[in-house]
Short mmCIF file of C-alpha atoms in Angstrom, two decimals:
data_model
loop_
_atom_site.label_atom_id
_atom_site.label_comp_id
_atom_site.label_asym_id
_atom_site.label_seq_id
_atom_site.Cartn_x
_atom_site.Cartn_y
_atom_site.Cartn_z
CA MET A 1 90.50 91.83 111.47
CA ASP A 2 91.97 88.56 110.47
CA GLY A 3 91.61 87.86 106.78
CA THR A 4 92.58 84.25 106.92
CA ASP A 5 89.96 83.35 109.49
CA SER A 6 87.21 85.09 107.64
CA LEU A 7 88.16 83.19 104.52
CA PHE A 8 88.01 79.82 106.15
CA TYR A 9 84.54 80.55 107.32
CA TYR A 10 83.21 80.59 103.78
CA TYR A 11 84.04 77.01 102.98
CA PRO A 12 81.10 74.95 104.16
CA LEU A 13 82.26 72.18 106.37
CA PRO A 14 81.60 68.69 105.17
CA THR A 15 78.31 67.30 106.25
CA LYS A 16 77.95 64.09 108.11
CA LYS A 17 76.82 61.06 106.24
CA PRO A 18 73.08 60.51 106.39
CA PRO A 19 72.09 57.76 108.78
CA ALA A 20 71.83 54.22 107.45
CA SER A 21 68.68 53.50 105.48
CA PRO A 22 65.68 53.77 107.74
CA SER A 23 63.83 50.66 108.75
CA PRO A 24 61.78 49.77 105.68
CA SER A 25 58.43 49.59 107.35
CA GLN A 26 56.71 50.40 110.60
CA PRO A 27 55.46 47.51 112.80
CA ASP A 28 51.88 48.56 111.99
CA HIS A 29 52.45 48.04 108.28
CA GLN A 30 53.51 44.47 108.73
CA SER A 31 50.00 43.51 109.71
CA LYS A 32 48.73 44.82 106.36
CA THR A 33 48.94 43.08 102.99
CA THR A 34 52.29 42.08 101.58
CA ILE A 35 51.73 44.16 98.41
CA ALA A 36 51.43 47.35 100.37
CA ASN A 37 54.51 46.34 102.31
CA ALA A 38 56.53 45.87 99.13
CA ASN A 39 55.44 49.25 97.84
CA THR A 40 56.59 51.13 100.89
CA ASP A 41 59.81 49.18 100.74
CA THR A 42 60.72 50.35 97.27
CA THR A 43 59.85 53.96 97.93
CA THR A 44 62.06 54.13 100.99
CA LYS A 45 64.87 52.56 99.04
CA THR A 46 64.77 55.08 96.24
CA ALA A 47 64.56 57.84 98.77
CA THR A 48 67.68 56.68 100.55
CA PHE A 49 69.43 56.19 97.28
CA ASN A 50 68.76 59.76 96.28
CA ASN A 51 70.17 60.78 99.59
CA ASN A 52 73.32 58.84 98.92
CA ASN A 53 73.64 60.27 95.46
CA LYS A 54 73.51 63.78 96.86
CA ASN A 55 76.15 62.81 99.33
CA SER A 56 78.52 61.68 96.60
CA ILE A 57 78.74 65.25 95.38
CA PRO A 58 81.95 66.79 96.74
CA PHE A 59 81.17 67.98 100.21
CA TYR A 60 82.52 71.43 99.59
CA LYS A 61 80.46 73.40 97.19
CA PRO A 62 83.11 73.53 94.52
CA ILE A 63 83.93 77.17 94.46
CA GLU A 64 85.58 77.42 91.13
CA ILE A 65 88.04 80.21 91.09
CA LYS A 66 87.14 82.27 88.11
CA GLU A 67 89.84 83.52 85.87
CA ARG A 68 89.63 87.16 86.70
CA ASP A 69 89.05 86.82 90.38
CA PHE A 70 92.01 84.81 91.42
CA LEU A 71 94.89 87.09 92.34
CA CYS A 72 93.12 89.41 89.96
CA ASN A 73 93.43 88.11 86.42
CA TYR A 74 95.64 85.22 87.32
CA LYS A 75 95.84 83.17 84.15
CA LEU A 76 94.33 79.74 84.46
CA SER A 77 96.13 78.43 81.39
CA HIS A 78 99.38 79.18 83.10
CA LYS A 79 98.11 77.58 86.25
CA HIS A 80 96.91 74.31 84.78
CA LYS A 81 99.79 73.28 82.60
CA ALA A 82 99.97 70.01 84.49
CA ALA A 83 96.23 69.52 84.35
CA SER A 84 96.12 69.23 80.58
CA THR A 85 98.05 65.97 80.69
CA SER A 86 95.82 64.34 83.26
CA SER A 87 93.34 61.64 82.36
CA SER A 88 89.91 62.84 81.36
CA LEU A 89 87.65 61.04 83.75
CA ASP A 90 83.98 61.87 83.69
CA SER A 91 83.34 64.95 85.71
CA PRO A 92 81.61 64.15 88.98
CA PRO A 93 77.82 64.43 88.86
CA GLY A 94 77.82 67.43 91.15
CA ASN A 95 79.76 69.71 88.83
CA THR A 96 77.03 70.56 86.36
CA LYS A 97 74.64 71.39 89.16
CA THR A 98 77.02 73.64 91.03
CA ASN A 99 78.06 75.52 87.90
CA LYS A 100 74.54 76.90 87.71
CA LYS A 101 74.93 78.25 91.20
CA MET A 102 78.10 80.09 90.28
CA ASP A 103 76.56 83.55 90.50
CA SER A 104 76.08 83.36 94.23
CA HIS A 105 79.75 82.52 94.62
CA VAL A 106 81.14 85.41 92.66
CA LEU A 107 81.32 87.67 95.68
CA LEU A 108 82.82 84.90 97.70
CA GLU A 109 85.55 84.38 95.16
CA ALA A 110 86.40 88.05 95.26
CA PHE A 111 86.87 87.64 98.98
CA THR A 112 89.13 84.65 98.63
CA CYS A 113 91.17 86.51 96.12
CA ARG A 114 91.42 89.52 98.36
CA ASP A 115 92.46 87.49 101.35
CA THR A 116 95.20 85.75 99.43
CA VAL A 117 96.65 88.99 98.18
CA ILE A 118 96.26 90.82 101.46
CA MET A 119 98.26 88.16 103.25
CA ILE A 120 101.13 88.94 100.91
CA PHE A 121 100.64 92.68 101.30
CA ARG A 122 101.00 92.35 105.04
CA LYS A 123 104.57 91.27 104.47
CA LEU A 124 105.48 94.23 102.29
CA GLY A 125 106.89 97.59 103.19
CA ALA A 126 105.33 100.95 102.38
CA ARG A 127 107.41 101.46 99.25
CA ASP A 128 106.52 98.05 97.85
CA LEU A 129 102.87 98.65 98.64
CA ALA A 130 102.93 101.93 96.77
CA ARG A 131 104.28 100.18 93.70
CA ALA A 132 101.87 97.28 94.15
CA SER A 133 99.01 99.75 93.91
CA CYS A 134 100.10 100.50 90.33
CA VAL A 135 99.74 96.84 89.28
CA CYS A 136 95.99 96.69 88.63
CA LYS A 137 92.72 98.16 89.86
CA LEU A 138 92.00 95.52 92.47
CA TRP A 139 95.48 95.80 93.87
CA ARG A 140 95.22 99.59 93.92
CA ASP A 141 92.10 99.38 96.06
CA MET A 142 93.67 96.91 98.44
CA ALA A 143 97.20 98.25 98.68
CA SER A 144 96.03 101.76 99.48
CA GLY A 145 93.70 100.64 102.25
CA ASP A 146 94.45 102.10 105.66
CA GLU A 147 94.57 98.76 107.44
CA ILE A 148 97.37 97.66 105.11
CA VAL A 149 99.35 100.86 104.73
CA ARG A 150 99.40 101.96 108.35
CA PRO A 151 101.04 98.86 109.84
CA ALA A 152 103.53 98.79 106.95
CA PHE A 153 104.46 102.39 107.68
CA MET A 154 104.56 101.97 111.45
CA GLU A 155 106.61 98.81 111.53
CA PRO A 156 110.09 100.17 110.64
CA TRP A 157 109.54 103.24 112.84
CA LYS A 158 108.22 101.24 115.78
CA LEU A 159 105.30 103.59 116.03
CA LYS A 160 102.52 102.83 118.40
CA GLU A 161 99.74 104.75 116.82
CA ILE A 162 98.94 107.11 114.01
CA VAL A 163 96.04 109.46 114.58
CA GLY A 164 94.26 111.18 111.76
CA LYS A 165 94.24 110.65 108.05
CA PRO A 166 96.94 111.84 105.68
CA GLU A 167 95.82 114.17 102.95
CA SER A 168 97.91 112.43 100.34
CA GLY A 169 99.33 108.96 99.78
CA LYS A 170 102.71 110.63 99.65
CA PHE A 171 102.73 110.67 103.43
CA TRP A 172 103.55 106.98 103.53
CA ARG A 173 107.00 107.26 102.02
CA ASP A 174 108.84 105.87 105.01
CA SER A 175 112.26 106.46 103.57
CA GLY A 176 111.05 109.93 102.71
CA ILE A 177 110.71 110.91 106.36
CA TYR A 178 114.19 109.68 107.06
CA LEU A 179 115.61 111.74 104.22
CA GLU A 180 113.77 114.80 105.38
CA VAL A 181 115.06 114.30 108.90
CA GLN A 182 118.57 114.30 107.48
CA LYS A 183 117.99 117.42 105.45
CA GLY A 184 116.28 119.15 108.32
CA TRP A 185 113.24 119.72 106.23
CA PHE A 186 110.62 119.08 108.78
CA LEU A 187 109.74 120.25 112.23
CA VAL A 188 108.69 118.20 115.19
CA CYS A 189 106.58 119.89 117.76
CA GLY A 190 106.49 117.78 120.87
CA TYR A 191 103.98 118.30 123.60
CA LEU A 192 103.13 115.94 126.43
CA GLY A 193 104.42 112.90 124.60
CA ILE A 194 102.69 113.77 121.37
CA CYS A 195 104.73 114.79 118.37
CA PHE A 196 103.31 116.82 115.55
CA PHE A 197 105.15 116.24 112.34
CA LEU A 198 105.01 119.27 110.16
CA PHE A 199 106.57 118.78 106.78
CA VAL A 200 108.19 121.83 105.34
CA ASP A 201 108.88 121.92 101.66
CA LEU A 202 111.67 124.46 101.31
CA ASP A 203 111.69 124.28 97.53
CA LYS A 204 108.26 125.76 97.31
CA VAL A 205 108.76 127.87 100.42
CA GLU A 206 105.51 126.85 101.96
CA PHE A 207 104.34 124.67 104.77
CA VAL A 208 102.84 121.35 103.88
CA VAL A 209 101.09 119.86 106.80
CA TYR A 210 100.12 116.34 106.00
CA GLY A 211 96.58 116.43 107.22
CA MET A 212 97.61 117.33 110.79
CA LEU A 213 98.81 113.84 111.29
CA VAL A 214 99.80 112.98 114.79
CA ILE A 215 102.31 110.26 115.45
CA ARG A 216 102.95 108.93 118.92
CA PHE A 217 106.10 106.98 119.58
CA SER A 218 105.74 103.95 121.76
CA SER A 219 108.78 104.95 123.77
CA LEU A 220 107.34 108.30 124.79
CA MET B 1 75.87 52.70 100.00
CA SER B 2 74.15 49.46 101.00
CA SER B 3 70.82 50.53 99.58
CA SER B 4 72.31 51.52 96.23
CA ALA B 5 74.06 48.16 95.94
CA GLU B 6 70.71 46.43 96.15
CA ASN B 7 69.38 48.44 93.27
CA PRO B 8 71.44 47.64 90.18
CA THR B 9 69.72 50.02 87.72
CA LEU B 10 70.38 53.02 89.87
CA THR B 11 73.94 52.14 90.82
CA ALA B 12 74.88 51.95 87.16
CA GLU B 13 74.74 55.73 86.97
CA ILE B 14 77.36 56.26 89.62
CA THR B 15 79.54 53.20 89.14
CA LYS B 16 82.67 55.16 88.40
CA PRO B 17 83.09 57.09 91.60
CA SER B 18 81.84 54.32 93.86
CA THR B 19 84.09 51.54 92.53
CA GLU B 20 87.02 53.90 92.68
CA ILE B 21 86.39 54.56 96.33
CA ALA B 22 86.03 50.88 97.09
CA THR B 23 89.31 49.80 95.49
CA GLU B 24 91.34 52.70 96.83
CA THR B 25 90.33 52.26 100.43
CA ALA B 26 90.59 48.50 100.41
CA GLN B 27 94.31 48.66 99.76
CA SER B 28 95.27 51.02 102.56
CA ALA B 29 94.18 51.03 106.15
CA LYS B 30 96.04 54.03 107.53
CA LYS B 31 96.11 56.04 104.35
CA ILE B 32 93.71 58.67 103.21
CA THR B 33 92.72 59.03 99.60
CA LEU B 34 92.43 62.50 98.20
CA LYS B 35 91.24 63.43 94.76
CA THR B 36 92.43 66.64 93.16
CA SER B 37 90.48 68.88 90.80
CA ASP B 38 92.13 67.24 87.77
CA ASP B 39 91.05 63.79 88.96
CA GLN B 40 94.43 62.65 90.18
CA ILE B 41 94.27 60.31 93.14
CA PHE B 42 96.70 60.87 96.01
CA GLU B 43 97.18 58.38 98.78
CA VAL B 44 98.50 60.23 101.76
CA GLU B 45 99.44 58.97 105.19
CA GLU B 46 96.92 59.91 107.81
CA SER B 47 99.41 62.02 109.77
CA VAL B 48 100.18 64.08 106.68
CA ALA B 49 96.53 64.51 105.75
CA MET B 50 95.77 65.73 109.26
CA GLU B 51 98.04 68.71 108.54
CA PHE B 52 95.35 69.92 106.18
CA ALA B 53 92.82 71.53 108.47
CA THR B 54 90.14 71.26 105.80
CA VAL B 55 90.59 67.50 105.53
CA LYS B 56 90.97 67.14 109.28
CA SER B 57 87.65 68.79 109.99
CA PHE B 58 86.01 66.43 107.51
CA PHE B 59 87.26 63.44 109.45
CA GLU B 60 86.29 65.03 112.75
CA ASP B 61 82.74 65.18 111.47
CA ALA B 62 82.78 61.68 110.03
CA PRO B 63 85.56 59.73 111.81
CA SER B 64 84.75 56.39 110.26
CA SER B 65 84.51 57.66 106.72
CA THR B 66 86.56 55.76 104.18
CA ASP B 67 85.52 57.78 101.17
CA THR B 68 87.85 59.53 98.82
CA VAL B 69 88.04 63.15 99.87
CA PRO B 70 87.49 65.39 96.86
CA LEU B 71 89.54 68.57 96.76
CA PRO B 72 87.78 70.52 94.03
CA ASN B 73 90.02 73.58 94.25
CA VAL B 74 93.32 71.76 94.30
CA PRO B 75 95.24 70.84 91.15
CA ALA B 76 97.69 67.96 91.35
CA LYS B 77 100.98 69.72 90.66
CA PRO B 78 101.02 72.22 93.54
CA PHE B 79 99.33 69.66 95.76
CA SER B 80 102.23 67.23 95.44
CA GLN B 81 104.55 70.02 96.57
CA VAL B 82 102.29 70.83 99.48
CA ILE B 83 102.45 67.20 100.57
CA GLU B 84 106.22 67.37 100.34
CA PHE B 85 106.22 70.35 102.68
CA CYS B 86 103.86 68.73 105.17
CA LYS B 87 105.99 65.60 105.33
CA GLU B 88 108.93 67.79 106.32
CA GLN B 89 106.81 69.57 108.91
CA ILE B 90 105.82 66.34 110.60
CA LYS B 91 109.46 65.53 111.27
CA PHE B 92 109.75 68.74 113.25
CA LYS B 93 106.62 68.00 115.21
CA ALA B 94 108.35 65.08 116.90
CA ASN B 95 111.44 67.06 117.91
CA PRO B 96 110.93 70.79 117.60
CA ASP B 97 114.05 72.59 116.43
CA GLU B 98 113.23 76.12 115.34
CA THR B 99 116.49 76.92 113.57
CA GLU B 100 116.47 73.63 111.70
CA LYS B 101 112.84 74.17 110.79
CA LYS B 102 113.57 77.62 109.44
CA ARG B 103 116.47 76.32 107.42
CA SER B 104 114.37 73.54 105.94
CA ASN B 105 111.54 75.97 105.16
CA SER B 106 113.82 78.43 103.42
CA GLU B 107 115.36 75.59 101.45
CA PHE B 108 111.91 74.43 100.45
CA VAL B 109 110.94 77.78 98.95
CA LYS B 110 114.38 78.48 97.54
CA GLU B 111 114.19 75.66 95.04
CA LYS B 112 110.68 76.55 93.91
CA THR B 113 110.07 78.64 90.83
CA ASN B 114 107.95 81.76 91.02
CA GLU B 115 105.18 79.89 89.28
CA ASP B 116 105.29 77.08 91.83
CA LEU B 117 104.94 79.51 94.71
CA VAL B 118 102.03 81.37 93.18
CA GLU B 119 100.24 78.09 92.47
CA MET B 120 100.75 76.77 95.96
CA ILE B 121 99.33 79.76 97.80
CA PRO B 122 95.67 79.14 96.95
CA VAL B 123 96.13 75.44 97.65
CA ALA B 124 97.64 76.13 101.07
CA ASN B 125 94.87 78.62 101.65
CA TYR B 126 92.15 76.15 100.75
CA LEU B 127 93.67 73.37 102.83
CA GLU B 128 94.25 75.83 105.68
CA ILE B 129 97.89 75.02 106.28
CA LYS B 130 98.89 78.12 108.19
CA ASP B 131 102.60 77.33 108.46
CA LEU B 132 102.91 76.81 104.75
CA LEU B 133 100.87 79.90 103.96
CA ASP B 134 103.13 81.98 106.11
CA VAL B 135 106.26 80.58 104.51
CA LEU B 136 104.87 81.06 101.02
CA ASN B 137 103.63 84.58 101.57
CA GLN B 138 106.95 85.60 103.02
CA ALA B 139 108.79 84.02 100.10
CA VAL B 140 106.59 85.79 97.57
CA ALA B 141 106.94 89.09 99.41
CA ASP B 142 110.72 88.68 99.40
CA ARG B 143 110.75 87.99 95.70
CA ILE B 144 108.67 90.99 94.69
CA GLN B 145 110.40 93.33 97.09
CA ASN B 146 111.93 96.33 95.36
CA ARG B 147 110.91 95.00 91.95
CA SER B 148 109.27 96.95 89.17
CA VAL B 149 105.52 96.98 88.60
CA GLU B 150 106.02 95.07 85.34
CA TYR B 151 107.92 92.36 87.15
CA VAL B 152 105.17 91.97 89.75
CA ARG B 153 102.55 91.72 86.99
CA SER B 154 104.40 88.94 85.23
CA PHE B 155 105.11 87.25 88.55
CA PHE B 156 101.42 86.82 89.31
CA GLY B 157 100.24 86.74 85.70
CA ILE B 158 98.14 89.85 86.20
CA ASP B 159 96.91 91.93 83.30
CA ASN B 160 97.18 95.66 83.50
CA ASP B 161 93.61 96.97 83.57
CA PHE B 162 94.49 100.65 83.88
CA THR B 163 94.19 103.07 81.04
CA SER B 164 97.47 104.75 80.23
CA GLU B 165 96.24 108.02 81.80
CA GLU B 166 95.20 106.30 85.02
CA GLU B 167 98.51 104.54 85.29
CA ALA B 168 100.52 107.68 84.63
CA LEU B 169 98.57 109.48 87.35
CA LEU B 170 99.12 106.69 89.86
CA ARG B 171 102.79 106.49 89.08
CA GLU B 172 103.11 110.20 89.54
CA GLU B 173 101.38 110.01 92.89
CA HIS B 174 103.70 107.22 93.99
CA ALA B 175 106.79 108.55 92.26
CA TRP B 176 108.71 108.35 95.54
CA ALA B 177 108.30 104.58 95.52
CA PHE B 178 109.89 104.18 92.11
CA GLU B 179 113.31 105.48 93.02
CA ASP B 180 116.10 102.90 93.12
CA VAL B 181 113.97 99.97 92.02
CA ASP B 182 115.91 96.80 91.20
CA GLU B 183 116.47 95.85 87.59
CA ASP B 184 114.31 92.96 86.37
#
């Protein structure tokens, strides 16, 4: 999946301007009395005006990033230090209307927040992700997701594929595997290009098989 | 707008935005006027504004539009830095030089404070500037790499919403990740 693309989808694209005010009256009407003609004229005008007024509302539904949703609890006060000095123009007419619609955007905001953070997580290694998951609840849920952790683990090892699901998050300690290789603490059973990594914890004198996880090297 | 001009009582209600638009666009032919969430007006060259995919798609839909483009999710301070970045990027569009571009990008993020970077990410995200997003995310990732949980929290201004038991449990589970963490 591509987080960034899915995010962009949620911002409604600007709408085209409504066509120029429609012709005030039909040819048929012109044959009727001038009073009737004037009446239709004014009604069409107000109608088009309303249209224009709607159009002056910002063309994106202003999705106001709520305090707790942005980067999870990102403080707005800290964010808008510069804003406090700005001139206080009247808020655009659209704002009060869209604030009422906020509820429907709450989910959406959560998504935007998630996408922003996940883009950063994609650049982190397994160790950093493990620590990131201790930052807050939202980060824990995201940083321990398979689609984030697996690539982070596979990248330094140039792994092609990881089959199965580890029993514990401890599996993802990338440096851990390296250390265990050095200490000879784990066994590799290779068969037909498939390696079974069996972790052996000699301290406890027992076999710890991390969920029968199968790792296939791209070079094999 | 023509119909509203003919009707003085109704135009009175929206005078502010409409006159603003009129004066701003009259001055500049090739410039695009953008309005940030804190009502700051930015006049940006068309080539720079076209770097913002969000703004670009607006003008693709309405090519002849001369209105001020409102950017309701964009505060002025990070936006001015985003413009700075895009101006640099345009130079490289004319004569692509990857190493020079990388150097300029790394210089751009180097002189930014942590706060600047964190503020710019949602702006770049909203304006859909993929190059900038990539640069920013990488810079942020580099800065929080091998740092303590407390440092990361203060970096993003995140509150700890774990109970002390929950956090202790998590830290125990990820104890392997807390070895040799850099000092703050």
